[in-house]
Amino acid sequence: MGEKVVAGRFDLSDRQHYREKLRQCLTGLERLLEEKRFDRPKNLMGLEIELNLAGADGMPKMLNMQVLERIASRDFQTELAMFNLEVNIAPHRLQERVFDRLAEELRTSLAYADRKASELDAGIVMIGILPTLDRDDLVSSNLSAVDRYTLLNDQIVAARGEEFTLDIDGVERLTCTSGSIAPEAACTSVQLHLQVTPGRFADVWNAAQAVAAAQVAVGANSPFLFGRELWRESRPPLFQQSTDTRPPELQAQGVRPRTWFGERWISSAYDLFEENLRFFPALLPICDDEDPLDVLNAGGTPSLAELVLHNGTVYRWNRPVYGIADGVPHLRVENRVLPAGPTVTDVVANAAFYYGVVRALAEESRPVWTRLPFEAAAANFDEACRHGIDARLRWPRRGRYGGTTEVDAVSLVRDELLPLAEAGLDAWGVEPADRDFYLGVIEERCRRRTNGASWQAATFHRALESGLSREAALAATTRRYRELMYRGDPVHTWPVGLLEPVPLG
């Protein structure tokens, strides 16, 4: 949703006209694919991280516009709520010491942003869901003062026609309602982009879907919301429920949610864009003046603006992206399953694992998606979000007998996926030092059965046992998290508990 959308009202003809433009765009995409107009492979990856602003007390600070004015860099942008920012790292080639370079750029960017935020008594926290967020923080008046967020909120609320219901049953249960999409702002994630050719797109997307559960299992970092301990990765159920345009009657009919894992393996990028048109009504029926077919007929590259905008309002965990660079169209797979944090080293390790394992799985002679039912991949994702590092996943059996078996996520990652990731990074041309260091972080998380979510939960319970109230324990856990985040050692090395003496509360 990076488009410069201007708030306004839509009349009855707007949606019909937009639907017609979407069909033209889809025809244009089909022609671009048939004519092989897409960019050749450059092994390019990109990275975006959503961030939180919090005070020294660990509580959220509604200051993103003021902080952005001080940062004064195009690398940083607004996000949905006033306590959110996003940092974008320029594309890199997947080769040599790319992950060390990424880590250095991220550390420099985050340290600079944190210094600027400190001028306003705030700081940057890289975490899946800020544990100290309260329901009163996630209201429409705290949405960022940007037209596209206001308009998106208004359209999703109008489509639903009633309050949003949040009902997440985990370690504890949370049930509440919201009159806006503001609770979605609690979800701060890492988005990993990979530019691929049309011929490789389906294999990469299918591989990303198959491995999403393993990513979440080792990377979970969002166990708390509104003072309750929920799933180890609570972002996916929160995101789905807080953007759900379906009232209960449409849910009962099986209408698909806009935040969606999907329902089938694909054979082309076209499949996903076509599904978006077939299943999801427009939320922002804003039409561009361009006629994409006229542009194509003249030998140009159409922006496909309506298709791009509509795609940005369907929240797949692995999303197709159409873009143009230097006048040439390209396709990317955007992986959106990971939470932000805990440290830069952890984020880069998660990225190295993803890029390595997806490359290897996409090139297997017997692809995993031909041996794993899609329903099992979707159920694995749900299981990993619920249980994190302790999840048990279904995976194809080794050997000639076929079928699937249930396996501990840590065993699957350590015994099967990490060797694949190593081979994948070798295929990209990543240097062994980079490969071994960052994959070693994932291996240690598996060995110690520790990730951001397990550390947060264990530290919170240690704080409760020391006599703190829930609110004080969550705030103290957040403060300790931020301190260790900036120290920079990966989360599997973090000592559980609070270092600081905290008065009873």
Tab-separated table of N, CA, C and O in Angstrom, residues 87-188:
chain	number	residue	atom	x	y	z
A	87	VAL	N	11.224	0.589	7.966
A	87	VAL	CA	12.514	0.848	7.332
A	87	VAL	C	12.651	-0.074	6.130
A	87	VAL	O	12.299	-1.256	6.192
A	88	ASN	N	13.106	0.485	5.019
A	88	ASN	CA	13.304	-0.260	3.777
A	88	ASN	C	14.793	-0.279	3.441
A	88	ASN	O	15.439	0.778	3.393
A	89	ILE	N	15.305	-1.470	3.210
A	89	ILE	CA	16.709	-1.635	2.816
A	89	ILE	C	16.768	-1.822	1.305
A	89	ILE	O	15.989	-2.595	0.732
A	90	ALA	N	17.660	-1.100	0.650
A	90	ALA	CA	17.776	-1.170	-0.808
A	90	ALA	C	18.059	-2.600	-1.259
A	90	ALA	O	18.679	-3.388	-0.527
A	91	PRO	N	17.597	-2.979	-2.475
A	91	PRO	CA	17.831	-4.350	-2.962
A	91	PRO	C	19.316	-4.700	-3.012
A	91	PRO	O	20.168	-3.852	-3.290
A	92	HIS	N	19.602	-5.968	-2.736
A	92	HIS	CA	20.966	-6.499	-2.778
A	92	HIS	C	20.975	-7.746	-3.654
A	92	HIS	O	19.980	-8.458	-3.751
A	93	ARG	N	22.129	-8.018	-4.241
A	93	ARG	CA	22.309	-9.295	-4.934
A	93	ARG	C	22.600	-10.385	-3.899
A	93	ARG	O	23.391	-10.180	-2.971
A	94	LEU	N	21.959	-11.523	-4.087
A	94	LEU	CA	22.173	-12.657	-3.188
A	94	LEU	C	23.484	-13.335	-3.566
A	94	LEU	O	23.519	-14.266	-4.384
A	95	GLN	N	24.591	-12.864	-2.982
A	95	GLN	CA	25.907	-13.407	-3.291
A	95	GLN	C	26.915	-12.937	-2.255
A	95	GLN	O	26.647	-12.006	-1.499
A	96	GLU	N	28.007	-13.633	-2.171
A	96	GLU	CA	29.177	-13.250	-1.383
A	96	GLU	C	28.796	-12.961	0.072
A	96	GLU	O	28.155	-13.777	0.727
A	97	ARG	N	29.153	-11.778	0.613
A	97	ARG	CA	28.895	-11.456	2.023
A	97	ARG	C	27.629	-10.608	2.168
A	97	ARG	O	27.580	-9.684	2.990
A	98	VAL	N	26.589	-10.948	1.423
A	98	VAL	CA	25.383	-10.125	1.396
A	98	VAL	C	24.747	-9.996	2.772
A	98	VAL	O	24.254	-8.922	3.140
A	99	PHE	N	24.770	-11.056	3.580
A	99	PHE	CA	24.069	-11.004	4.870
A	99	PHE	C	24.821	-10.163	5.892
A	99	PHE	O	24.210	-9.449	6.690
A	100	ASP	N	26.140	-10.204	5.864
A	100	ASP	CA	26.904	-9.293	6.721
A	100	ASP	C	26.661	-7.841	6.322
A	100	ASP	O	26.551	-6.956	7.184
A	101	ARG	N	26.583	-7.576	5.007
A	101	ARG	CA	26.313	-6.203	4.558
A	101	ARG	C	24.925	-5.752	5.011
A	101	ARG	O	24.741	-4.612	5.449
A	102	LEU	N	23.938	-6.646	4.874
A	102	LEU	CA	22.587	-6.326	5.331
A	102	LEU	C	22.574	-6.001	6.821
A	102	LEU	O	21.941	-5.035	7.258
A	103	ALA	N	23.258	-6.826	7.600
A	103	ALA	CA	23.284	-6.618	9.044
A	103	ALA	C	23.899	-5.269	9.391
A	103	ALA	O	23.383	-4.532	10.252
A	104	GLU	N	24.986	-4.920	8.722
A	104	GLU	CA	25.642	-3.647	8.996
A	104	GLU	C	24.740	-2.466	8.635
A	104	GLU	O	24.628	-1.491	9.390
A	105	GLU	N	24.068	-2.553	7.485
A	105	GLU	CA	23.154	-1.475	7.087
A	105	GLU	C	22.003	-1.338	8.075
A	105	GLU	O	21.599	-0.226	8.429
A	106	LEU	N	21.448	-2.471	8.495
A	106	LEU	CA	20.341	-2.423	9.445
A	106	LEU	C	20.777	-1.821	10.780
A	106	LEU	O	20.075	-0.998	11.362
A	107	ARG	N	21.925	-2.248	11.285
A	107	ARG	CA	22.393	-1.699	12.560
A	107	ARG	C	22.590	-0.198	12.474
A	107	ARG	O	22.196	0.556	13.376
A	108	THR	N	23.187	0.250	11.378
A	108	THR	CA	23.413	1.683	11.201
A	108	THR	C	22.091	2.443	11.129
A	108	THR	O	21.914	3.476	11.797
A	109	SER	N	21.143	1.933	10.337
A	109	SER	CA	19.857	2.604	10.170
A	109	SER	C	19.067	2.658	11.470
A	109	SER	O	18.505	3.694	11.835
A	110	LEU	N	19.015	1.525	12.183
A	110	LEU	CA	18.227	1.483	13.417
A	110	LEU	C	18.864	2.332	14.513
A	110	LEU	O	18.152	2.991	15.282
A	111	ALA	N	20.184	2.330	14.597
A	111	ALA	CA	20.848	3.155	15.606
A	111	ALA	C	20.589	4.634	15.334
A	111	ALA	O	20.330	5.418	16.271
A	112	TYR	N	20.647	5.032	14.068
A	112	TYR	CA	20.367	6.429	13.709
A	112	TYR	C	18.920	6.796	14.046
A	112	TYR	O	18.658	7.840	14.661
A	113	ALA	N	17.980	5.935	13.662
A	113	ALA	CA	16.566	6.205	13.954
A	113	ALA	C	16.324	6.274	15.448
A	113	ALA	O	15.557	7.119	15.935
A	114	ASP	N	16.974	5.404	16.206
A	114	ASP	CA	16.797	5.404	17.661
A	114	ASP	C	17.343	6.691	18.277
A	114	ASP	O	16.735	7.254	19.204
A	115	ARG	N	18.478	7.177	17.768
A	115	ARG	CA	19.017	8.445	18.270
A	115	ARG	C	18.044	9.586	18.018
A	115	ARG	O	17.815	10.437	18.885
A	116	LYS	N	17.453	9.604	16.819
A	116	LYS	CA	16.496	10.663	16.494
A	116	LYS	C	15.229	10.544	17.341
A	116	LYS	O	14.663	11.536	17.788
A	117	ALA	N	14.778	9.320	17.561
A	117	ALA	CA	13.590	9.120	18.394
A	117	ALA	C	13.865	9.540	19.834
A	117	ALA	O	12.963	10.054	20.529
A	118	SER	N	15.112	9.345	20.294
A	118	SER	CA	15.448	9.685	21.684
A	118	SER	C	15.325	11.182	21.945
A	118	SER	O	15.145	11.607	23.092
A	119	GLU	N	15.410	11.998	20.883
A	119	GLU	CA	15.211	13.438	21.042
A	119	GLU	C	13.792	13.756	21.482
A	119	GLU	O	13.509	14.855	21.972
A	120	LEU	N	12.884	12.784	21.287
A	120	LEU	CA	11.488	12.945	21.696
A	120	LEU	C	11.135	11.971	22.824
A	120	LEU	O	9.968	11.640	23.035
A	121	ASP	N	12.171	11.521	23.543
A	121	ASP	CA	11.980	10.582	24.661
A	121	ASP	C	11.298	9.299	24.209
A	121	ASP	O	10.440	8.742	24.907
A	122	ALA	N	11.667	8.830	23.026
A	122	ALA	CA	11.144	7.568	22.502
A	122	ALA	C	12.316	6.729	22.007
A	122	ALA	O	13.458	7.209	21.945
A	123	GLY	N	12.025	5.487	21.668
A	123	GLY	CA	13.055	4.603	21.133
A	123	GLY	C	12.434	3.587	20.198
A	123	GLY	O	11.214	3.376	20.190
A	124	ILE	N	13.275	2.972	19.359
A	124	ILE	CA	12.832	1.958	18.400
A	124	ILE	C	12.833	0.588	19.074
A	124	ILE	O	13.817	0.206	19.712
A	125	VAL	N	11.731	-0.138	18.909
A	125	VAL	CA	11.650	-1.520	19.397
A	125	VAL	C	11.255	-2.409	18.218
A	125	VAL	O	10.218	-2.187	17.588
A	126	MET	N	12.087	-3.401	17.937
A	126	MET	CA	11.869	-4.330	16.827
A	126	MET	C	11.317	-5.627	17.424
A	126	MET	O	12.061	-6.456	17.949
A	127	ILE	N	9.992	-5.782	17.352
A	127	ILE	CA	9.315	-6.902	18.018
A	127	ILE	C	8.012	-7.175	17.272
A	127	ILE	O	7.447	-6.268	16.647
A	128	GLY	N	7.517	-8.416	17.307
A	128	GLY	CA	6.310	-8.758	16.542
A	128	GLY	C	5.076	-8.012	16.988
A	128	GLY	O	4.346	-7.436	16.175
A	129	ILE	N	4.802	-8.012	18.303
A	129	ILE	CA	3.720	-7.228	18.902
A	129	ILE	C	4.274	-6.623	20.190
A	129	ILE	O	4.796	-7.341	21.044
A	130	LEU	N	4.176	-5.319	20.337
A	130	LEU	CA	4.659	-4.654	21.544
A	130	LEU	C	3.817	-5.125	22.731
A	130	LEU	O	2.594	-4.931	22.747
A	131	PRO	N	4.429	-5.769	23.747
A	131	PRO	CA	3.638	-6.373	24.828
A	131	PRO	C	2.831	-5.376	25.647
A	131	PRO	O	1.846	-5.761	26.288
A	132	THR	N	3.231	-4.109	25.629
A	132	THR	CA	2.567	-3.112	26.479
A	132	THR	C	1.386	-2.433	25.799
A	132	THR	O	0.750	-1.572	26.407
A	133	LEU	N	1.081	-2.792	24.559
A	133	LEU	CA	-0.059	-2.172	23.886
A	133	LEU	C	-1.349	-2.490	24.630
A	133	LEU	O	-1.585	-3.615	25.059
A	134	ASP	N	-2.190	-1.478	24.723
A	134	ASP	CA	-3.490	-1.618	25.359
A	134	ASP	C	-4.575	-1.358	24.316
A	134	ASP	O	-4.321	-0.730	23.278
A	135	ARG	N	-5.785	-1.831	24.589
A	135	ARG	CA	-6.884	-1.603	23.640
A	135	ARG	C	-7.068	-0.123	23.353
A	135	ARG	O	-7.409	0.260	22.231
A	136	ASP	N	-6.843	0.743	24.344
A	136	ASP	CA	-7.026	2.185	24.135
A	136	ASP	C	-5.976	2.775	23.200
A	136	ASP	O	-6.162	3.874	22.672
A	137	ASP	N	-4.860	2.061	22.993
A	137	ASP	CA	-3.833	2.528	22.052
A	137	ASP	C	-4.238	2.253	20.602
A	137	ASP	O	-3.758	2.919	19.686
A	138	LEU	N	-5.085	1.241	20.405
A	138	LEU	CA	-5.405	0.770	19.058
A	138	LEU	C	-6.823	1.190	18.684
A	138	LEU	O	-7.744	0.375	18.592
A	139	VAL	N	-6.956	2.492	18.496
A	139	VAL	CA	-8.232	3.104	18.111
A	139	VAL	C	-7.995	3.974	16.889
A	139	VAL	O	-6.856	4.335	16.573
A	140	SER	N	-9.066	4.313	16.186
A	140	SER	CA	-8.925	5.025	14.904
A	140	SER	C	-8.231	6.374	15.061
A	140	SER	O	-7.555	6.835	14.143
A	141	SER	N	-8.361	7.015	16.215
A	141	SER	CA	-7.713	8.326	16.403
A	141	SER	C	-6.195	8.201	16.443
A	141	SER	O	-5.487	9.206	16.298
A	142	ASN	N	-5.667	6.995	16.628
A	142	ASN	CA	-4.218	6.786	16.628
A	142	ASN	C	-3.689	6.239	15.306
A	142	ASN	O	-2.521	5.872	15.215
A	143	LEU	N	-4.538	6.179	14.268
A	143	LEU	CA	-4.037	5.841	12.947
A	143	LEU	C	-3.164	6.983	12.428
A	143	LEU	O	-3.414	8.159	12.726
A	144	SER	N	-2.146	6.647	11.650
A	144	SER	CA	-1.285	7.683	11.075
A	144	SER	C	-2.101	8.641	10.216
A	144	SER	O	-3.059	8.238	9.551
A	145	ALA	N	-1.695	9.886	10.239
A	145	ALA	CA	-2.428	10.927	9.515
A	145	ALA	C	-2.053	10.896	8.032
A	145	ALA	O	-1.462	11.833	7.497
A	146	VAL	N	-2.410	9.803	7.383
A	146	VAL	CA	-2.125	9.592	5.962
A	146	VAL	C	-3.420	9.157	5.292
A	146	VAL	O	-4.115	8.271	5.788
A	147	ASP	N	-3.748	9.783	4.157
A	147	ASP	CA	-5.049	9.547	3.532
A	147	ASP	C	-5.312	8.068	3.259
A	147	ASP	O	-6.420	7.585	3.452
A	148	ARG	N	-4.291	7.334	2.794
A	148	ARG	CA	-4.558	5.954	2.381
A	148	ARG	C	-4.975	5.080	3.559
A	148	ARG	O	-5.778	4.161	3.393
A	149	TYR	N	-4.450	5.390	4.754
A	149	TYR	CA	-4.842	4.597	5.922
A	149	TYR	C	-6.276	4.928	6.345
A	149	TYR	O	-7.051	4.035	6.707
A	150	THR	N	-6.612	6.207	6.315
A	150	THR	CA	-7.983	6.611	6.656
A	150	THR	C	-8.972	5.988	5.685
A	150	THR	O	-10.007	5.444	6.084
A	151	LEU	N	-8.649	6.062	4.396
A	151	LEU	CA	-9.552	5.539	3.373
A	151	LEU	C	-9.667	4.022	3.467
A	151	LEU	O	-10.778	3.465	3.379
A	152	LEU	N	-8.546	3.344	3.674
A	152	LEU	CA	-8.588	1.891	3.803
A	152	LEU	C	-9.430	1.480	5.008
A	152	LEU	O	-10.263	0.562	4.926
A	153	ASN	N	-9.230	2.160	6.130
A	153	ASN	CA	-10.030	1.865	7.323
A	153	ASN	C	-11.518	2.060	7.038
A	153	ASN	O	-12.343	1.194	7.348
A	154	ASP	N	-11.858	3.176	6.412
A	154	ASP	CA	-13.272	3.469	6.143
A	154	ASP	C	-13.890	2.410	5.237
A	154	ASP	O	-15.036	1.981	5.454
A	155	GLN	N	-13.144	1.961	4.237
A	155	GLN	CA	-13.700	1.000	3.288
A	155	GLN	C	-13.830	-0.398	3.898
A	155	GLN	O	-14.804	-1.105	3.639
A	156	ILE	N	-12.855	-0.810	4.708
A	156	ILE	CA	-12.958	-2.123	5.346
A	156	ILE	C	-14.098	-2.128	6.364
A	156	ILE	O	-14.876	-3.085	6.445
A	157	VAL	N	-14.211	-1.043	7.128
A	157	VAL	CA	-15.317	-0.946	8.104
A	157	VAL	C	-16.662	-0.975	7.376
A	157	VAL	O	-17.600	-1.666	7.796
A	158	ALA	N	-16.772	-0.232	6.258
A	158	ALA	CA	-18.032	-0.199	5.505
A	158	ALA	C	-18.352	-1.576	4.926
A	158	ALA	O	-19.514	-2.012	4.929
A	159	ALA	N	-17.327	-2.284	4.423
A	159	ALA	CA	-17.561	-3.609	3.845
A	159	ALA	C	-18.046	-4.590	4.904
A	159	ALA	O	-18.932	-5.416	4.647
A	160	ARG	N	-17.495	-4.485	6.101
A	160	ARG	CA	-17.904	-5.396	7.173
A	160	ARG	C	-19.288	-5.040	7.713
A	160	ARG	O	-20.098	-5.911	7.998
A	161	GLY	N	-19.514	-3.740	7.887
A	161	GLY	CA	-20.838	-3.289	8.305
A	161	GLY	C	-21.112	-3.417	9.790
A	161	GLY	O	-22.249	-3.179	10.235
A	162	GLU	N	-20.131	-3.785	10.571
A	162	GLU	CA	-20.298	-3.913	12.018
A	162	GLU	C	-18.914	-3.959	12.658
A	162	GLU	O	-17.898	-3.960	11.956
A	163	GLU	N	-18.859	-3.998	13.996
A	163	GLU	CA	-17.579	-4.023	14.682
A	163	GLU	C	-16.802	-5.298	14.356
A	163	GLU	O	-17.380	-6.346	14.038
A	164	PHE	N	-15.485	-5.198	14.443
A	164	PHE	CA	-14.618	-6.360	14.280
A	164	PHE	C	-14.539	-7.110	15.603
A	164	PHE	O	-14.435	-6.486	16.667
A	165	THR	N	-14.587	-8.412	15.531
A	165	THR	CA	-14.467	-9.247	16.722
A	165	THR	C	-13.104	-9.907	16.743
A	165	THR	O	-12.708	-10.564	15.775
A	166	LEU	N	-12.377	-9.722	17.832
A	166	LEU	CA	-11.108	-10.427	18.046
A	166	LEU	C	-11.367	-11.540	19.046
A	166	LEU	O	-11.871	-11.292	20.147
A	167	ASP	N	-11.042	-12.762	18.657
A	167	ASP	CA	-11.233	-13.921	19.526
A	167	ASP	C	-10.069	-14.873	19.273
A	167	ASP	O	-10.053	-15.618	18.286
A	168	ILE	N	-9.063	-14.813	20.138
A	168	ILE	CA	-7.855	-15.621	19.986
A	168	ILE	C	-7.694	-16.456	21.252
A	168	ILE	O	-7.543	-15.913	22.350
A	169	ASP	N	-7.739	-17.757	21.085
A	169	ASP	CA	-7.696	-18.685	22.210
A	169	ASP	C	-6.347	-19.392	22.199
A	169	ASP	O	-6.089	-20.256	21.358
A	170	GLY	N	-5.459	-18.987	23.108
A	170	GLY	CA	-4.136	-19.573	23.179
A	170	GLY	C	-3.829	-20.038	24.578
A	170	GLY	O	-4.621	-20.740	25.201
A	171	VAL	N	-2.660	-19.654	25.106
A	171	VAL	CA	-2.361	-19.937	26.509
A	171	VAL	C	-3.463	-19.345	27.381
A	171	VAL	O	-3.943	-19.953	28.329
A	172	GLU	N	-3.864	-18.125	27.040
A	172	GLU	CA	-5.051	-17.479	27.599
A	172	GLU	C	-5.958	-17.111	26.432
A	172	GLU	O	-5.582	-17.282	25.271
A	173	ARG	N	-7.120	-16.607	26.734
A	173	ARG	CA	-8.049	-16.237	25.671
A	173	ARG	C	-8.311	-14.738	25.688
A	173	ARG	O	-8.504	-14.151	26.760
A	174	LEU	N	-8.317	-14.153	24.507
A	174	LEU	CA	-8.670	-12.746	24.351
A	174	LEU	C	-9.930	-12.650	23.514
A	174	LEU	O	-9.991	-13.206	22.418
A	175	THR	N	-10.943	-11.969	24.003
A	175	THR	CA	-12.135	-11.649	23.214
A	175	THR	C	-12.442	-10.182	23.423
A	175	THR	O	-12.531	-9.711	24.566
A	176	CYS	N	-12.577	-9.453	22.337
A	176	CYS	CA	-12.940	-8.041	22.411
A	176	CYS	C	-13.411	-7.598	21.030
A	176	CYS	O	-13.397	-8.373	20.066
A	177	THR	N	-13.866	-6.375	20.931
A	177	THR	CA	-14.314	-5.831	19.654
A	177	THR	C	-13.580	-4.526	19.370
A	177	THR	O	-13.005	-3.901	20.267
A	178	SER	N	-13.618	-4.138	18.099
A	178	SER	CA	-13.006	-2.871	17.679
A	178	SER	C	-13.865	-2.242	16.597
A	178	SER	O	-14.417	-2.944	15.739
A	179	GLY	N	-13.956	-0.936	16.628
A	179	GLY	CA	-14.715	-0.223	15.610
A	179	GLY	C	-13.894	0.186	14.415
A	179	GLY	O	-14.395	0.847	13.503
A	180	SER	N	-12.603	-0.218	14.387
A	180	SER	CA	-11.723	0.150	13.273
A	180	SER	C	-10.715	-0.964	13.055
A	180	SER	O	-10.662	-1.947	13.803
A	181	ILE	N	-9.875	-0.800	12.025
A	181	ILE	CA	-8.819	-1.783	11.745
A	181	ILE	C	-7.558	-1.503	12.552
A	181	ILE	O	-6.546	-2.172	12.367
A	182	ALA	N	-7.619	-0.536	13.481
A	182	ALA	CA	-6.424	-0.140	14.228
A	182	ALA	C	-5.705	-1.300	14.915
A	182	ALA	O	-4.465	-1.291	14.985
A	183	PRO	N	-6.391	-2.347	15.449
A	183	PRO	CA	-5.638	-3.451	16.064
A	183	PRO	C	-4.623	-4.109	15.133
A	183	PRO	O	-3.629	-4.675	15.606
A	184	GLU	N	-4.860	-4.022	13.813
A	184	GLU	CA	-3.893	-4.591	12.872
A	184	GLU	C	-2.525	-3.936	13.013
A	184	GLU	O	-1.486	-4.555	12.722
A	185	ALA	N	-2.495	-2.687	13.481
A	185	ALA	CA	-1.227	-1.974	13.624
A	185	ALA	C	-0.325	-2.591	14.673
A	185	ALA	O	0.879	-2.322	14.699
A	186	ALA	N	-0.888	-3.432	15.536
A	186	ALA	CA	-0.054	-4.119	16.529
A	186	ALA	C	0.924	-5.075	15.867
A	186	ALA	O	1.963	-5.409	16.451
A	187	CYS	N	0.604	-5.531	14.650
A	187	CYS	CA	1.417	-6.540	13.952
A	187	CYS	C	2.575	-5.858	13.231
A	187	CYS	O	2.367	-5.140	12.256
A	188	THR	N	3.784	-6.070	13.707
A	188	THR	CA	4.953	-5.517	13.006
A	188	THR	C	5.818	-6.675	12.513
A	188	THR	O	6.207	-7.550	13.277
